[in-house]
Coordinates of C-alpha atoms and ligand atoms in Angstrom, one line a residue:
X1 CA 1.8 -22.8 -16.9
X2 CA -1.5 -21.8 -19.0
X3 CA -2.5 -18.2 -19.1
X4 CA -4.1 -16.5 -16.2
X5 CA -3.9 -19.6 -14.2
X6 CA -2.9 -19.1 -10.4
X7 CA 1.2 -18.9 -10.0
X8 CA 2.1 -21.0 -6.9
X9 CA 5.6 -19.6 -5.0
X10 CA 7.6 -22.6 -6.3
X11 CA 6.4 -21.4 -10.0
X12 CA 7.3 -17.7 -9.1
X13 CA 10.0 -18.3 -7.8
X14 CA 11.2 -20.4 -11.1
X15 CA 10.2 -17.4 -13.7
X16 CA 12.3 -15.4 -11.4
X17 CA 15.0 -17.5 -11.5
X18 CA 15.0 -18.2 -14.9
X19 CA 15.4 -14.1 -15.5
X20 CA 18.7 -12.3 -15.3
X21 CA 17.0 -8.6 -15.2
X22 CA 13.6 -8.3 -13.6
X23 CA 11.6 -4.7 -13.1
X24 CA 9.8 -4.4 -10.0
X25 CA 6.5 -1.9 -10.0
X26 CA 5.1 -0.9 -6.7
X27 CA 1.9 0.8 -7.0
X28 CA 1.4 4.8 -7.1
X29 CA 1.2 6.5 -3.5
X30 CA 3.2 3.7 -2.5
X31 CA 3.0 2.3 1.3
X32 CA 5.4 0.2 3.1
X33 CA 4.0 -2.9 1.8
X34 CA 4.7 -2.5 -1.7
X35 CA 7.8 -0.5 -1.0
X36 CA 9.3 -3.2 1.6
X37 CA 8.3 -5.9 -0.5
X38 CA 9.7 -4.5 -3.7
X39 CA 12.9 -4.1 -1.9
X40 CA 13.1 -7.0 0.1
X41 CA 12.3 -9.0 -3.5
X42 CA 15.6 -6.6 -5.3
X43 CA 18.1 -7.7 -2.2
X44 CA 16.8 -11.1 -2.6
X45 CA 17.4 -11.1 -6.1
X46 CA 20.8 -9.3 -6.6
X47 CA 21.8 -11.9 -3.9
X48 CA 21.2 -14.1 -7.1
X49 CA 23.5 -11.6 -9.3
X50 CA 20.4 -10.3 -11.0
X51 CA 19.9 -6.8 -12.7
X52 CA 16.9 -5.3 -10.7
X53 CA 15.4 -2.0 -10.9
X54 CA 12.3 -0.8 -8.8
X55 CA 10.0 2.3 -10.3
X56 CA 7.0 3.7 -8.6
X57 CA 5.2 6.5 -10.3
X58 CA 5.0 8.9 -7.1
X59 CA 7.5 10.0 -4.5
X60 CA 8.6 8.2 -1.5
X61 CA 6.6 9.7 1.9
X62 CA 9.1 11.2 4.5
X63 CA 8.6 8.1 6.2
X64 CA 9.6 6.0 3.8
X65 CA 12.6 7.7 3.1
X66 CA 13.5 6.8 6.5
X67 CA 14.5 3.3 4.8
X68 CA 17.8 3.9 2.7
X69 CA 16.9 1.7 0.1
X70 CA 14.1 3.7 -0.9
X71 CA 16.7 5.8 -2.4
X72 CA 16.9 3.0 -5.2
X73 CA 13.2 3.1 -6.0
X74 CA 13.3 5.4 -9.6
X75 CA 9.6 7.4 -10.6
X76 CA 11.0 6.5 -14.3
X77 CA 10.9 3.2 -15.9
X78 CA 14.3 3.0 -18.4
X79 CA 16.0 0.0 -20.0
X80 CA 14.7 -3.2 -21.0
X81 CA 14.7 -6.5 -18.8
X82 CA 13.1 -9.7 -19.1
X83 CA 10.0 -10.3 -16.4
X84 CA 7.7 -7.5 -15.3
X85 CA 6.7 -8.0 -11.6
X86 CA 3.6 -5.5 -10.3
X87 CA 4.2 -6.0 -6.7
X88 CA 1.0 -5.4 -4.1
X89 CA -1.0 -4.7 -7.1
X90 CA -4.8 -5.6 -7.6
X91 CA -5.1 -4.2 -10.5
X92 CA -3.3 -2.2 -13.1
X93 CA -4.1 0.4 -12.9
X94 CA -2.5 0.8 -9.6
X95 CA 0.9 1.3 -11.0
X96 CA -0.3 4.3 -11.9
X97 CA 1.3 6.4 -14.7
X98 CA 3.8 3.4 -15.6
X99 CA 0.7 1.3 -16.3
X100 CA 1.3 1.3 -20.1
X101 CA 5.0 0.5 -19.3
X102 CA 3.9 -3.0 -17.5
X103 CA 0.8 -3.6 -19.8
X104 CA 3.3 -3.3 -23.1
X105 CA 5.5 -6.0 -22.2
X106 CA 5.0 -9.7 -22.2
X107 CA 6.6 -11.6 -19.4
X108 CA 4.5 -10.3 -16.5
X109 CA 3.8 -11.4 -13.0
X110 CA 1.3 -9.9 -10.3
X111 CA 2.4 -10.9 -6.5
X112 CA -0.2 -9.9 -4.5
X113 CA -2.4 -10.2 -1.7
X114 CA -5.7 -8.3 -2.4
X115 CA -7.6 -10.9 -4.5
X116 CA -8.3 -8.5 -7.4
X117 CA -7.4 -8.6 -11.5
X118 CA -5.1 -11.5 -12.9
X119 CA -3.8 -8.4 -14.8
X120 CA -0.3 -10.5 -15.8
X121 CA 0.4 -13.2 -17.3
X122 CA 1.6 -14.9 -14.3
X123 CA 0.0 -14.2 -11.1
X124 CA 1.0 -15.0 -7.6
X125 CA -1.6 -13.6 -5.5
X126 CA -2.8 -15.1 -2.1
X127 CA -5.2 -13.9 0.5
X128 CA -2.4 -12.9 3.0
X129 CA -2.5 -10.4 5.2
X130 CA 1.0 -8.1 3.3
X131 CA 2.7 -8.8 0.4
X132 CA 5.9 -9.2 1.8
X133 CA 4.4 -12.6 3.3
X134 CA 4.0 -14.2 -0.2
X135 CA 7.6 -12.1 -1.2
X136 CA 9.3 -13.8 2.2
X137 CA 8.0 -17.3 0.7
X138 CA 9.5 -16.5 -2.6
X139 CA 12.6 -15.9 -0.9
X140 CA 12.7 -18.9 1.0
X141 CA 11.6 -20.8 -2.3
X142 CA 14.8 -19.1 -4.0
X143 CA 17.0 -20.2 -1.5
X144 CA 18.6 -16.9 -0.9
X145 CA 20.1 -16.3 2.4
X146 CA 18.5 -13.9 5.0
X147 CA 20.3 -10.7 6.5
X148 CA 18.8 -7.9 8.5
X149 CA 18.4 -5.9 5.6
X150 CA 16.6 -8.0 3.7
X151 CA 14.0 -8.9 7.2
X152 CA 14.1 -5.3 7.8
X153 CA 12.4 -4.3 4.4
X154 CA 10.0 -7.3 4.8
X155 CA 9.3 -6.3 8.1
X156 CA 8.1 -3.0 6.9
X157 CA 5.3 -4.7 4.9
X158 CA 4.4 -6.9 7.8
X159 CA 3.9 -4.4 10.5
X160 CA 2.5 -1.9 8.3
X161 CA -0.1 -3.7 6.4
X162 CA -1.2 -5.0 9.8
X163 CA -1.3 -2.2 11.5
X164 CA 1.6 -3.2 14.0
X165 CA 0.2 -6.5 14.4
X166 CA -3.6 -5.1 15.5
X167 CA -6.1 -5.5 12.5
X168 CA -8.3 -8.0 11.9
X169 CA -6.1 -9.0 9.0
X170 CA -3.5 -11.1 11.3
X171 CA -3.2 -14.7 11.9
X172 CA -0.6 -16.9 13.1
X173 CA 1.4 -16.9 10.1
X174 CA 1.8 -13.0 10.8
X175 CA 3.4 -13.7 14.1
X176 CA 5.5 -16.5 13.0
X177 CA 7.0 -14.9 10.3
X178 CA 7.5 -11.6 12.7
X179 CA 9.4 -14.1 15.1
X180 CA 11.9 -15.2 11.9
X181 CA 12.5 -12.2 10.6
X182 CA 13.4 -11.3 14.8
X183 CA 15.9 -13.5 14.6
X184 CA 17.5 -12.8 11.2
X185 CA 18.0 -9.3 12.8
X186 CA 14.9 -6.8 11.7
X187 CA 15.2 -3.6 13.0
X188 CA 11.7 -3.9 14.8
X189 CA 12.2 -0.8 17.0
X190 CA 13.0 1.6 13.7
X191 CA 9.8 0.4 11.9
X192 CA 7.6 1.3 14.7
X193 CA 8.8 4.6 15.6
X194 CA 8.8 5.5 12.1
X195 CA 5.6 4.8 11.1
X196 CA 3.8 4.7 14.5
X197 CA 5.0 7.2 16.5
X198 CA 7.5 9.5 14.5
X199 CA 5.8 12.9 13.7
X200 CA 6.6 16.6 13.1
X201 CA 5.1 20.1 14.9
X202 CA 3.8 21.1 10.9
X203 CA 2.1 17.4 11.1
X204 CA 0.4 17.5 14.2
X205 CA -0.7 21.1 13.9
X206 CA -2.7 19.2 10.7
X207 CA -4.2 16.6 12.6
X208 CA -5.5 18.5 15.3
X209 CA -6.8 21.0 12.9
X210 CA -8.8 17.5 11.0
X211 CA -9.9 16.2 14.2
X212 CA -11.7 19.9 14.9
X213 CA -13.3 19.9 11.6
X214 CA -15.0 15.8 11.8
X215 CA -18.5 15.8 11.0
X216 CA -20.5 12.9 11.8
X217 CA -23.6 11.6 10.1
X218 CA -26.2 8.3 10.4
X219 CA -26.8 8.8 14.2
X220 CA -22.7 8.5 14.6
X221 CA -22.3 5.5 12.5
X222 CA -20.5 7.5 10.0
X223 CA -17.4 10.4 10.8
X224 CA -15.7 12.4 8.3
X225 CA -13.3 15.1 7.9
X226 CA -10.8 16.4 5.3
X227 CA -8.0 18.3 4.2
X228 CA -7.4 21.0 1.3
X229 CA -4.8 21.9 -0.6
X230 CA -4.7 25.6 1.3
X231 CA -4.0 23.5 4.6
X232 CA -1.4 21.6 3.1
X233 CA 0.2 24.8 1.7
X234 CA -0.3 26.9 4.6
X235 CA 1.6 24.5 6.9
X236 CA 4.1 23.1 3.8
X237 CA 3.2 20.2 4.3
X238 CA 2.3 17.6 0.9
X239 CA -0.6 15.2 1.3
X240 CA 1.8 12.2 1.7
X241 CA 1.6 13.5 5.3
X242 CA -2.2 13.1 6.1
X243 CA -2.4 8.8 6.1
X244 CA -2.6 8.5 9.6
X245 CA -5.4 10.9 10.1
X246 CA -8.3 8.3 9.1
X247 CA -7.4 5.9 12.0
X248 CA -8.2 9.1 14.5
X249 CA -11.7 8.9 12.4
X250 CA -12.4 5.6 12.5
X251 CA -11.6 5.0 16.3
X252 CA -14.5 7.2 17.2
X253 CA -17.1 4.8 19.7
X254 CA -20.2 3.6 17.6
X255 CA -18.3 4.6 13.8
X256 CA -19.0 1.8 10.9
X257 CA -16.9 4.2 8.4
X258 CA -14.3 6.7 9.0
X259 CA -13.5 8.9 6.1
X260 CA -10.5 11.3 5.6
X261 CA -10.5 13.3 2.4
X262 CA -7.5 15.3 1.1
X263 CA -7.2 17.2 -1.6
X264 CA -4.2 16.5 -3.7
X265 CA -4.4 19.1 -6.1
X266 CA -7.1 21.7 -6.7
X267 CA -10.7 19.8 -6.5
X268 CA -8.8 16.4 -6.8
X269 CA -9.2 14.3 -4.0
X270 CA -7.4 11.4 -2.6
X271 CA -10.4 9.5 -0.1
X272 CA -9.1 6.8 2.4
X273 CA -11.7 5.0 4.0
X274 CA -11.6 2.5 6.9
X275 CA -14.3 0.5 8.4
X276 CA -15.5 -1.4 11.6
X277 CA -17.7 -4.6 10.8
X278 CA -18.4 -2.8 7.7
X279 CA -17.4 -3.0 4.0
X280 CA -15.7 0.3 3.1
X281 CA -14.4 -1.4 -0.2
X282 CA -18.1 -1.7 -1.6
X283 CA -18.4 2.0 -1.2
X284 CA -15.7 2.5 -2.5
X285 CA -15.7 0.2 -5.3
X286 CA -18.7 2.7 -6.2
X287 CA -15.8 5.5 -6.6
X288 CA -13.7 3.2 -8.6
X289 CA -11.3 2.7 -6.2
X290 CA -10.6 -0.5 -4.1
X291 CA -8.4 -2.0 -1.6
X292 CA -9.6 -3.9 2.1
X293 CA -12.3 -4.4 3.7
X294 CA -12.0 -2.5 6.3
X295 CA -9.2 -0.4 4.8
X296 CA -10.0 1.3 1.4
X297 CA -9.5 4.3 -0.7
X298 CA -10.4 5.8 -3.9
X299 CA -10.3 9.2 -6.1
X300 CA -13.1 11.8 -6.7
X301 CA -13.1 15.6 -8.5
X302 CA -15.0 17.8 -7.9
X303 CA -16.1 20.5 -5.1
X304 CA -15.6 20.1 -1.3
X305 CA -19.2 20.0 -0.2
X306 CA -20.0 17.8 -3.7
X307 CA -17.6 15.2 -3.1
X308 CA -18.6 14.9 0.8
X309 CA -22.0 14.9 -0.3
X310 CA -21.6 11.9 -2.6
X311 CA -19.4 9.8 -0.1
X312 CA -21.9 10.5 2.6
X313 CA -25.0 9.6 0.1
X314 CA -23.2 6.3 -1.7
X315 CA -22.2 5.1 2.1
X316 CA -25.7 5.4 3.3
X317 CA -26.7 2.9 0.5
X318 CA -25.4 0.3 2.9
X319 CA -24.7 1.5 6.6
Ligands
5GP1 P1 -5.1 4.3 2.2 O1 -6.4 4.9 2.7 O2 -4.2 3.9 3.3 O3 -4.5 5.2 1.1 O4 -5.5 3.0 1.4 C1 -6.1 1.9 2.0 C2 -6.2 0.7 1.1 O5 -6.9 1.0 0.0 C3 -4.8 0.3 0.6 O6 -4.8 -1.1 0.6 C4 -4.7 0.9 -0.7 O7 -3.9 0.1 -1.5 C5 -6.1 0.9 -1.2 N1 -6.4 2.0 -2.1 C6 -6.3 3.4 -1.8 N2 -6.6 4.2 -2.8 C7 -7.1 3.3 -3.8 C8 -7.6 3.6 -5.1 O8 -7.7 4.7 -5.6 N3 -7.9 2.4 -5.8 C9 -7.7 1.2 -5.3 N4 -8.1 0.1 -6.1 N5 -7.3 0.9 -4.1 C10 -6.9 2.0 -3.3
MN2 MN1 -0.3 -4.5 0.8

């Protein structure tokens, strides 16, 4: 294998096999994507009698601490082990504050489904609609057997990345590989309740206060609306809690972008973007952030008014 050639699955799966301790890196503000393939890949793997750790650089969302395994998933990298694996990763600086961690070592592989950096030396990346579809193949490449665990986990990539089977990001391969992991005994019901339906009064008292506050611009082509820190901390909430909020955005008749803003920390602001026939990674691209087409995010300081002032000006650029 020459240096940032393509990995195939057969040629991940090798380097994986030919490890006896592997460190898996999901990428900072985790989603279930990264988190269900990261953990999906560690069953898989210890199956194997392999030494695995998983580190993320943020906290697990309630949501995700729905999943027990996330309880394994450490926000400190420690030890030494032999491959590197940035998991659902375009680029590295998504793994956030262990970036110098992943970038210090040698043997390193990038599986991943965004089409961005070959940041590693290896890199397994395919234009798939989650993660956990290139992690199942690697699986079924190691030969590891399937439980209801493991589908569960890889499950959770599936149906979030997807949004429950319903953006434009699903094929055929996404229902096929629902309908195996169905009958290896994926706990289908639990995934959607948790991150489709599940909410709290503290939660919902935030999103109707968001929806109140939406501002649209471009004759309705465009709807925003945000959240600050004094929200967060008035309702004790953190802003792990406010993902949803952009789909309410976006579903607006006649919106090309729907923005959601939220202030992680004083005048630091985390921006999810989602679009409909439009390219909301080229705006934010602009931010120097990234992600989907249609589903994108990036991070901007500054004032309130000066950061909505920016998104609103770079977007009308192009809409
Ligand atoms: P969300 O709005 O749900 O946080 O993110 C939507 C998509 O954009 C996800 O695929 C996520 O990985 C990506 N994304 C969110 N924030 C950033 C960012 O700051 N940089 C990059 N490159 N991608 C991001
Ligand atoms: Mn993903």
């Amino acid at each position: 294998m020459s240096l940032k050639q393509k990995t195939t699955i057969e040629q991940a799966a090798k380097l994986l096999q030919s490890a006896s301790s592997v460190a898996l890196f999901a990428h900072t503000n985790p989603d279930g994507d990264t988190i269900g393939s990261c953990i999906g890949l560690k069953l898989a793997l210890e199956q194997l009698g392999k030494k695995v750790c998983i580190c993320c650089d943020s906290e697990m969302t309630s949501r995700l601490k729905a999943f027990e395994q996330t309880e394994f998933v450490s926000q400190q990298f420690v030890g030494k082990y032999e491959l590197y694996v940035a998991v659902d990763c375009s680029e590295l600086s998504r793994i956030g504050e262990l970036s110098s961690v992943f970038s210090n070592s040698r043997e390193t592989l990038t599986i991943d489904h965004h089409g961005g950096d070959y940041f590693s030396k290896y890199n397994s990346i395919y234009n798939y609609a989650s993660c956990c579809q290139i992690v199942f193949e690697i699986i079924k490449a190691l030969g590891v057997e399937f439980n209801a665990e493991l589908a569960t986990y890889l499950y959770l990539g599936l149906c979030t990345d997807t949004g429950n089977f319903a953006h434009n990001n699903v094929d055929s391969n996404c229902f096929y590989m629902a309908g195996e992991l169905c009958k290896f005994g994926a706990d289908i019901e639990k995934v959607y309740r948790v991150f489709f339906r599940d909410t709290t009064f503290a939660e919902t008292k935030l999103l109707a206060k968001a929806l109140s506050r939406i501002r649209s611009y471009y004759d309705g082509k465009m709807f925003l609306t945000y959240i600050t820190v004094a929200d967060l901390s008035e309702l004790g909430l953190d802003h792990t809690t406010t993902s949803g909020i952009v789909s309410y955005v976006i579903d607006i008749a006649g919106a090309k972008i729907g923005v959601c803003i939220c202030e992680v920390t004083p005048n630091h602001f985390k921006v999810s973007m989602r679009g409909k026939d439009f390219s909301v990674r080229d705006v934010c691209k602009e931010f120097g952030g990234g992600g989907h087409v249609l589903a994108s995010g990036c991070r901007i300081d500054g004032f309130l008014e000066d950061v909505i002032e920016k998104i609103v000006r770079v977007a009308g650029y192009t809409i």
